[in-house]
Tab-separated table of C-alpha atoms in Angstrom:
chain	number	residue	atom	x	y	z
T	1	UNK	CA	-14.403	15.781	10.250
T	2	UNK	CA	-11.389	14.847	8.033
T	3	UNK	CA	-9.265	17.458	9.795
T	4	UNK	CA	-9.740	16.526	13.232
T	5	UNK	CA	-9.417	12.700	12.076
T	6	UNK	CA	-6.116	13.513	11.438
T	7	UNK	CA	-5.327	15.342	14.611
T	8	UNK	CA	-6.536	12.840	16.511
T	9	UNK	CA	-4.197	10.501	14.812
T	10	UNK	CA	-1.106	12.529	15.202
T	11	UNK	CA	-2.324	13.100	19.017
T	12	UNK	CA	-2.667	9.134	19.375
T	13	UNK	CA	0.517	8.816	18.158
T	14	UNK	CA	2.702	11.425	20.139
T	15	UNK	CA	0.866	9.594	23.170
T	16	UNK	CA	1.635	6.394	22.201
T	17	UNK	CA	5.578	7.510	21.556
T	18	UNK	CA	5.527	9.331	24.729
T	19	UNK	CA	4.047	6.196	27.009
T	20	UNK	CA	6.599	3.671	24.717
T	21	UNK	CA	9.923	5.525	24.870
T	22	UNK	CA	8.872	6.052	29.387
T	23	UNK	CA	8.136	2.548	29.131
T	24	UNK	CA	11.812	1.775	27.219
T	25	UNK	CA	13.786	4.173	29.631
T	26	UNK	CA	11.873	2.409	32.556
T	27	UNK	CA	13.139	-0.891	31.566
T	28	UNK	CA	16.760	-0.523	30.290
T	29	UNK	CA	20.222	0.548	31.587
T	30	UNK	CA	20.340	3.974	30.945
T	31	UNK	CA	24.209	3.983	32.107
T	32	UNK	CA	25.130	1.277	29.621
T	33	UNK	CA	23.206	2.448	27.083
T	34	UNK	CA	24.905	5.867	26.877
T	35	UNK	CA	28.381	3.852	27.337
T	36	UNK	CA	26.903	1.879	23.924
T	37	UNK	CA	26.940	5.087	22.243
T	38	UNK	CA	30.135	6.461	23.267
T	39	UNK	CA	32.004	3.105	22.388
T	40	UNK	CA	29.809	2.920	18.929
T	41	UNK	CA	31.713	3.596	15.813
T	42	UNK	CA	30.565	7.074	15.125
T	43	UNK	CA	31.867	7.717	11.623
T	44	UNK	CA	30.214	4.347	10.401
T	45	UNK	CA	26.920	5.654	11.643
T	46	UNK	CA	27.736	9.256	9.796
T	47	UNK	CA	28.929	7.641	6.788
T	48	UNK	CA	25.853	5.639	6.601
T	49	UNK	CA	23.491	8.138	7.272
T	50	UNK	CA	25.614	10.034	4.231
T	51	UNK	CA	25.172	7.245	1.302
T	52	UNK	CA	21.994	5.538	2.159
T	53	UNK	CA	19.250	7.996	3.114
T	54	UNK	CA	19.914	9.355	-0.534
T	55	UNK	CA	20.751	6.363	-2.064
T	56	UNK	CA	17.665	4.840	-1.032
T	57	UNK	CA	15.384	8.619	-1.874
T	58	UNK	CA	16.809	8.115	-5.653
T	59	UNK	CA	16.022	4.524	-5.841
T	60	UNK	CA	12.217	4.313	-4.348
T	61	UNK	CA	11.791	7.938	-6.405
T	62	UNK	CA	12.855	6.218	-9.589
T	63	UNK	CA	11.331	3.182	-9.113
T	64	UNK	CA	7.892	4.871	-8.115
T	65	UNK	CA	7.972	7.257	-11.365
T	66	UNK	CA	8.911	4.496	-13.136
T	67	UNK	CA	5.509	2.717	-11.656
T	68	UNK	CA	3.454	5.678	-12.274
T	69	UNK	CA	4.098	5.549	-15.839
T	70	UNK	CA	3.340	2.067	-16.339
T	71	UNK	CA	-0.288	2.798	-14.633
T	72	UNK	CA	-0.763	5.767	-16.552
T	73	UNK	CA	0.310	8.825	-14.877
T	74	UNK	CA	3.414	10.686	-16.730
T	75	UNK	CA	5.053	12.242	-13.779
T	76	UNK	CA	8.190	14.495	-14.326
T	77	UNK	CA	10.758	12.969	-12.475
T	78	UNK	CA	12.339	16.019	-11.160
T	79	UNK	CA	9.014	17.079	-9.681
T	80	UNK	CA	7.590	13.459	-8.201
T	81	UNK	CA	11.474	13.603	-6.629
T	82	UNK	CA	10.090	16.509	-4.153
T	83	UNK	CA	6.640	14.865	-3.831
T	84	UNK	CA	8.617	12.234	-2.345
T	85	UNK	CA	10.943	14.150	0.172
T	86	UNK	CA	7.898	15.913	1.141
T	87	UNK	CA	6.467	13.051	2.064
T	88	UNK	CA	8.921	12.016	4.629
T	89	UNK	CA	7.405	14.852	6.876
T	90	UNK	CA	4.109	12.942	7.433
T	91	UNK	CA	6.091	9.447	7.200
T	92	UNK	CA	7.267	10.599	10.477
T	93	UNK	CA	3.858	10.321	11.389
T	94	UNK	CA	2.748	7.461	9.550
T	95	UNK	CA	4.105	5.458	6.317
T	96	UNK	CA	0.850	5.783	5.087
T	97	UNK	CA	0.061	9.343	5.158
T	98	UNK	CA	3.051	9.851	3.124
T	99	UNK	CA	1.384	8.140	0.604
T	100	UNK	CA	-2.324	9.649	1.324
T	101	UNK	CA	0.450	13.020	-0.137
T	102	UNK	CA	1.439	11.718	-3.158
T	103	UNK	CA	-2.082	10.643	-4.155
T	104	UNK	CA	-3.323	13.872	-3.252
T	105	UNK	CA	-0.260	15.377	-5.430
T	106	UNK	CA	-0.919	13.003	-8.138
T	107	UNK	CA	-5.422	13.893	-7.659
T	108	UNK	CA	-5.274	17.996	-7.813
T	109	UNK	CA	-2.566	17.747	-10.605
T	110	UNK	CA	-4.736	15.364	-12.515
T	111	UNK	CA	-8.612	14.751	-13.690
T	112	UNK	CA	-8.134	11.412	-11.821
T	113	UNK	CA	-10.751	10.978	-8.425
T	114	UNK	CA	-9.451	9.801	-5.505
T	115	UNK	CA	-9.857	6.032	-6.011
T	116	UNK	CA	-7.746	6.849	-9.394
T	117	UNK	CA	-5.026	8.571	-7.668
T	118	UNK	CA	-4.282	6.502	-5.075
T	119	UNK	CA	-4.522	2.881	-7.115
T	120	UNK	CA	-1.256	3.523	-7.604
T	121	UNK	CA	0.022	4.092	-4.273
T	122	UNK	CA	-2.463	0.879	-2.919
T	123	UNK	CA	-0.542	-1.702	-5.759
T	124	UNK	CA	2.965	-0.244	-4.329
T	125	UNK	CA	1.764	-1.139	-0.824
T	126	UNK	CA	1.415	-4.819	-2.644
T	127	UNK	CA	4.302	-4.670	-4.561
T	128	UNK	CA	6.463	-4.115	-1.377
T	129	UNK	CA	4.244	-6.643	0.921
T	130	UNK	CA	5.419	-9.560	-2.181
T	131	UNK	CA	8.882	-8.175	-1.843
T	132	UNK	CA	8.940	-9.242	1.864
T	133	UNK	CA	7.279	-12.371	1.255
T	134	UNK	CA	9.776	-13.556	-1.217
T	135	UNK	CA	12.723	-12.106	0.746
T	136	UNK	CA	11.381	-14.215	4.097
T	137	UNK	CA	10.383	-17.076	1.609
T	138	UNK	CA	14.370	-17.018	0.739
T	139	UNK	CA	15.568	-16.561	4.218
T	140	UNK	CA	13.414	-19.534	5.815
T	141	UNK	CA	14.314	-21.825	2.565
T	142	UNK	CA	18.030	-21.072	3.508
T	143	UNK	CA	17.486	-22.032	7.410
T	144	UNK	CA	17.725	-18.537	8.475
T	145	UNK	CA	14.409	-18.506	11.025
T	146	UNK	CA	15.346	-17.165	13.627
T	147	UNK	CA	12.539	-18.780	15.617
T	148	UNK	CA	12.500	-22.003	17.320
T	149	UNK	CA	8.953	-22.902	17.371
T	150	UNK	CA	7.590	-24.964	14.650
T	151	UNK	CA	4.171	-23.102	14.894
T	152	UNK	CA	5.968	-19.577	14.410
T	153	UNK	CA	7.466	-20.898	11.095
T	154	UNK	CA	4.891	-22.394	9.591
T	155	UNK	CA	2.617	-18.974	9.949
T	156	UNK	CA	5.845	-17.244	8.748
T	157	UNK	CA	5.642	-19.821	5.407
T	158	UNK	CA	1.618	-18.899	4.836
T	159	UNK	CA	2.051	-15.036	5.292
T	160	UNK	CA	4.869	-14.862	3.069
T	161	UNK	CA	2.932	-17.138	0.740
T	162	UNK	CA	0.329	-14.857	0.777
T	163	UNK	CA	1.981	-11.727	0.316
T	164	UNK	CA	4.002	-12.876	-2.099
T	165	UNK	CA	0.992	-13.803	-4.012
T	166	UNK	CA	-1.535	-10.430	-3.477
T	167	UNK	CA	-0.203	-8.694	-6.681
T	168	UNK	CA	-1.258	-10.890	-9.219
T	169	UNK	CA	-4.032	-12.225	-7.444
T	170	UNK	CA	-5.495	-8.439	-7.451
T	171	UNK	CA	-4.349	-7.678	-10.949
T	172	UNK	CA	-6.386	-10.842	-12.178
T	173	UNK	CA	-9.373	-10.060	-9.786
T	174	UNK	CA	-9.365	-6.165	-11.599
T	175	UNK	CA	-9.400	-7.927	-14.953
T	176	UNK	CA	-12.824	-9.752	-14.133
T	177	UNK	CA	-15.653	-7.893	-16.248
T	178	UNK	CA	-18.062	-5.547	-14.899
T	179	UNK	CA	-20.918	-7.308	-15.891
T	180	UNK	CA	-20.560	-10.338	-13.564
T	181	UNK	CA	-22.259	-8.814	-10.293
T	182	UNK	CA	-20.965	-7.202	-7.566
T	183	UNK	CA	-17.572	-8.843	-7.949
T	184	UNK	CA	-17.319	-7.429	-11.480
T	185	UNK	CA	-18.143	-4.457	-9.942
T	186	UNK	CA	-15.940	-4.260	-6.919
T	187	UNK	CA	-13.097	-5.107	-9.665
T	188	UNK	CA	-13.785	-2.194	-11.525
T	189	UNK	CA	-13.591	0.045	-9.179
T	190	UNK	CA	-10.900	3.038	-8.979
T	191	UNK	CA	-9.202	1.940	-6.366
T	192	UNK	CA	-8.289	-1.085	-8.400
T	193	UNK	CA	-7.143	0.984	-12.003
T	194	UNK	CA	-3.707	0.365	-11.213
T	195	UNK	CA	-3.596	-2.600	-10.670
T	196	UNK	CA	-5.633	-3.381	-14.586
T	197	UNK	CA	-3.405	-1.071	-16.364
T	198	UNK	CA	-0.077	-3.266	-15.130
T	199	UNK	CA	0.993	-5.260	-17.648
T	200	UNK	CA	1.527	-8.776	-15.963
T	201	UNK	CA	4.910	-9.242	-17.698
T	202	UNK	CA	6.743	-5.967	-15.956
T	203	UNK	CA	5.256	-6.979	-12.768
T	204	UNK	CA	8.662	-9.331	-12.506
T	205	UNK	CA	10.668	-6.213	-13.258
T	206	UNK	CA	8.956	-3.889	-11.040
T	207	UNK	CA	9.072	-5.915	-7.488
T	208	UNK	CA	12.734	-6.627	-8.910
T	209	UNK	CA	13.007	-2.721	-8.660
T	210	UNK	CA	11.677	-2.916	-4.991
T	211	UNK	CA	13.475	-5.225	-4.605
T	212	UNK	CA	16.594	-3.516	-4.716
T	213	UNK	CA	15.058	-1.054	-2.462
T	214	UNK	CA	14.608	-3.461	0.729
T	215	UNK	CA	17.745	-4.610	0.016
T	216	UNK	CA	19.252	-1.324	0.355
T	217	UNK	CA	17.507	-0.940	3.646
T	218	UNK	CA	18.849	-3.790	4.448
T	219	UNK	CA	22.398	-3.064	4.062
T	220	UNK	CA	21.717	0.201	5.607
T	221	UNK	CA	20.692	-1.304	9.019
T	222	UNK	CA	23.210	-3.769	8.891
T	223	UNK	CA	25.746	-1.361	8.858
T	224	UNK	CA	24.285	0.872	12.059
T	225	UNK	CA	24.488	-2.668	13.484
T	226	UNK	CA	27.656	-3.349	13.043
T	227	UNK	CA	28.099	0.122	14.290
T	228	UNK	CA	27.055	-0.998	17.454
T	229	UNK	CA	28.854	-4.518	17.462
T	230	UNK	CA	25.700	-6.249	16.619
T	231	UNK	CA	26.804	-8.961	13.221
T	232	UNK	CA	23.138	-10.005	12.189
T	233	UNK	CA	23.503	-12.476	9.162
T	234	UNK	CA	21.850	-10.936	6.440
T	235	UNK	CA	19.046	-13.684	6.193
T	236	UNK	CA	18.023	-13.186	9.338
T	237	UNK	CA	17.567	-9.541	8.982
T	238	UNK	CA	14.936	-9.709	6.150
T	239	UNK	CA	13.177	-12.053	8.439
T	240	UNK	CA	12.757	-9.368	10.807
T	241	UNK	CA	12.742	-6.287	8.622
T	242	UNK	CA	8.958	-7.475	7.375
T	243	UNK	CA	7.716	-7.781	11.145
T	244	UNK	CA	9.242	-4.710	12.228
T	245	UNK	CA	8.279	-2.760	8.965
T	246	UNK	CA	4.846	-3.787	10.061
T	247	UNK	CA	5.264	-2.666	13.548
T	248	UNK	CA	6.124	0.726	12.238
T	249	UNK	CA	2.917	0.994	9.873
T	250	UNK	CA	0.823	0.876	12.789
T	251	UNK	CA	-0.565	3.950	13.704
T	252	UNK	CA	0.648	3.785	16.980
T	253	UNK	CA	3.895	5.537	17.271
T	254	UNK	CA	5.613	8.662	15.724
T	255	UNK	CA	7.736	6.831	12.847
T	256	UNK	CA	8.370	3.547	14.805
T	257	UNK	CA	10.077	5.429	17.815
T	258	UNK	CA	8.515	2.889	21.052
T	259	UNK	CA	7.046	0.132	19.073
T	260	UNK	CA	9.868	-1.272	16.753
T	261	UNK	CA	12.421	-0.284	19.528
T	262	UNK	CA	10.498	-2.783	21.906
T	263	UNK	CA	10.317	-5.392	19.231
T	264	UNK	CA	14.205	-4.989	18.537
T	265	UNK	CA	15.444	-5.963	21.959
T	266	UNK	CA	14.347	-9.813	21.150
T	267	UNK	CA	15.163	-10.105	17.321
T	268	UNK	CA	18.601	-7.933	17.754
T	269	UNK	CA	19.586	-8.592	21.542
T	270	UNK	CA	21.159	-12.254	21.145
T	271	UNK	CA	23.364	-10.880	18.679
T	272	UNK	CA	25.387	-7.946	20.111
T	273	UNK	CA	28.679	-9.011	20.538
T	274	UNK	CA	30.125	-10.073	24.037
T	275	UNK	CA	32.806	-7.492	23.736
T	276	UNK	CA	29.962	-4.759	23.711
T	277	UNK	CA	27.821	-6.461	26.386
T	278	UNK	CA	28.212	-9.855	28.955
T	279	UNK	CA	24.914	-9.621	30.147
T	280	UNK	CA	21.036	-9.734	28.494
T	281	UNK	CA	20.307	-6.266	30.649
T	282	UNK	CA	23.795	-5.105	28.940
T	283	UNK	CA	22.501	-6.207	25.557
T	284	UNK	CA	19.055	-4.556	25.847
T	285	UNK	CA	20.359	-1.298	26.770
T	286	UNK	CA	23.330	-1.811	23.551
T	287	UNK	CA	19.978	-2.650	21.151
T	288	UNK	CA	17.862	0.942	22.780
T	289	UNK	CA	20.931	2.667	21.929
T	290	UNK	CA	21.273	1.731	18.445
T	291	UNK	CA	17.473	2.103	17.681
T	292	UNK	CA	17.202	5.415	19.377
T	293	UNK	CA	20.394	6.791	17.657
T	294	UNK	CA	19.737	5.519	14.343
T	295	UNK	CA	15.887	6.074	14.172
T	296	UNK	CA	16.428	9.414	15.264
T	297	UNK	CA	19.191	10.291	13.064
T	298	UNK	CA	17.333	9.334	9.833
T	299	UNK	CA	13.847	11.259	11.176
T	300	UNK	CA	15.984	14.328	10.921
T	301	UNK	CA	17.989	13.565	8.150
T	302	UNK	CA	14.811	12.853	5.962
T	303	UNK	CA	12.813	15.631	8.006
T	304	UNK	CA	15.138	18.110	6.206
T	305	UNK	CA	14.799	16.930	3.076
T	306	UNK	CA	10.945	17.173	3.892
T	307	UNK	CA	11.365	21.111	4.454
T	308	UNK	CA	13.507	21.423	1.645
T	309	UNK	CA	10.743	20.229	-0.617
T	310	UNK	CA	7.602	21.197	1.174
T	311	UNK	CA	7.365	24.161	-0.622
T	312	UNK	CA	7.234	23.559	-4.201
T	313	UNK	CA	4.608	20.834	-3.245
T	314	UNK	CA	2.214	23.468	-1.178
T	315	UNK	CA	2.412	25.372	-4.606
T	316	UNK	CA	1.686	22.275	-6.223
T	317	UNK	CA	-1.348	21.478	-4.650
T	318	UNK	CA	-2.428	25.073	-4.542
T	319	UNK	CA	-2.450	25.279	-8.166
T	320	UNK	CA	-3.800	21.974	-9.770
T	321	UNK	CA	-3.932	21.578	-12.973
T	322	UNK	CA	-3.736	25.477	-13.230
T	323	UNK	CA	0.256	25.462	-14.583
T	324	UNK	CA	1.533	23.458	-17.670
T	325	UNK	CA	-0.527	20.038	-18.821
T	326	UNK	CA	-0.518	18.131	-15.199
T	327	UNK	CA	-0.294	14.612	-15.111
């Protein structure tokens, strides 16, 4: 039942790439766009694809080891380093199956049970939600909404609130004892171990460490931007990096191919430079060629990094707890 679950998925979302990208090349300038790419600065693209696909693999790798340990589970570093580029196979898929990986990585090379094994990967989830609640909390304090509508902002205020709040909110609601009911209960449950064995003063240096993270993500699409003559201020882009980054969790598309693209034409399009487009058709098709090149360019990037690692972590899971002490 599991299995075909997950083809089902994986079928949903080829179909739901395949019906987005007809939709995209239905609706944009398929002349101008390939113009956009020929005129793009090529080497900026390279050059970014060359620093920040591994600058960002070492930084979330170290950071998440660094988690791990603080929750419990003593992960060489060397070894959760190919858990994670094995992971970016089924990110292309779905975020979240790449994590669904490294709890099963974390499960069959530990005594932990599921809920155990992926506590850790749930409070990450967290930890990066707060990150883009204090980032858009920032940007909106700053004047950088890039929405008009007074309605828009003030939803934009109470979700960032809110995320920004979730971690310690859950790591005070796992603290509550089992003994009072069914909350007590639901607090102690697996799922939740991570977030009881966090001590409460790292939790400032641990979003501060994904913090860096979105940041570099940040710069890095700022700089295929700019590749493409599109000067986003940087507060605006971590208002729209949350939305989008949400876009692409959905199950609905292989790695954001389709769905962010659409998204992009009305957060990025008023921003591409007049030199690169006079018109909003112009500026659509200058926004599908950036997100097409770029997106596709990291999916293969991190795809063979995937490979590269896939088979140590087939061994992995083949052998448990079978080799050396686990984790």
């Amino acid at each position: 039942g599991t299995l075909r679950t997950s083809r089902s998925r994986v079928v949903a979302a080829w179909i739901g790439t395949a019906l987005l990208l007809g939709y995209l090349a239905a609706t944009t300038d398929l002349g101008t766009a390939w113009d956009a790419l020929r005129h793009a600065d090529l080497p900026r693209i390279l050059w970014t694809l060359l620093w920040a696909i591994p600058a960002t693999y070492l930084v979330d790798s170290i950071g998440v080891t660094a988690l791990l340990r603080r929750v419990g589970v003593r992960v060489p570093f060397g070894e959760f380093l190919r858990v994670k580029g094995a992971s970016y196979l089924l990110n292309i898929i779905n975020y979240n199956l790449g994590l669904v990986l490294m709890a099963a990585v974390v499960k069959n090379r530990s005594d932990r049970g599921w809920g155990s094994a992926g506590s850790p990967f749930l409070l990450l989830n967290f930890l990066d939600l707060s990150v883009f609640g204090m980032l858009v909390i920032g940007a909106l304090s700053l004047g950088q909404c890039p929405f008009p509508d007074p309605a828009v902002r003030t939803f934009l205020w109470a979700a960032a609130a809110g995320a920004t709040l979730a971690p310690p909110f859950l790591m005070a609601l796992s603290r509550i004892p089992k003994d009072r009911g069914w909350i007590g209960r639901m607090a102690g449950h697996g799922i939740l171990e991570a977030f009881r064995r966090l001590d409460p003063a790292a939790l400032p240096l641990v979003i501060g460490s994904r913090t860096g993270l979105v940041l570099l993500y940040a710069l890095m699409n700022r700089s295929f931007l700019l590749a493409f003559g599109t000067d986003i201020p940087l507060g605006k882009l971590l208002v729209f990096m949350p939305i989008l980054t949400l876009v692409a969790f959905m199950p609905i598309s292989v790695s954001g191919l389709g769905s962010t693209q659409v998204v992009m034409r009305s957060f990025y399009g008023p921003f591409v430079s007049p030199a690169m487009a006079a018109t909003e058709a112009a500026r659509t098709a200058v926004i599908d060629a950036f997100s097409t090149t770029t997106i596709l360019a990291t999916v293969l990037v991190r795809a063979a990094i995937g490979i590269a690692c896939l088979p140590w972590v087939s061994k992995a899971l083949a052998r448990g707890r079978g080799e050396g002490e686990g984790w």
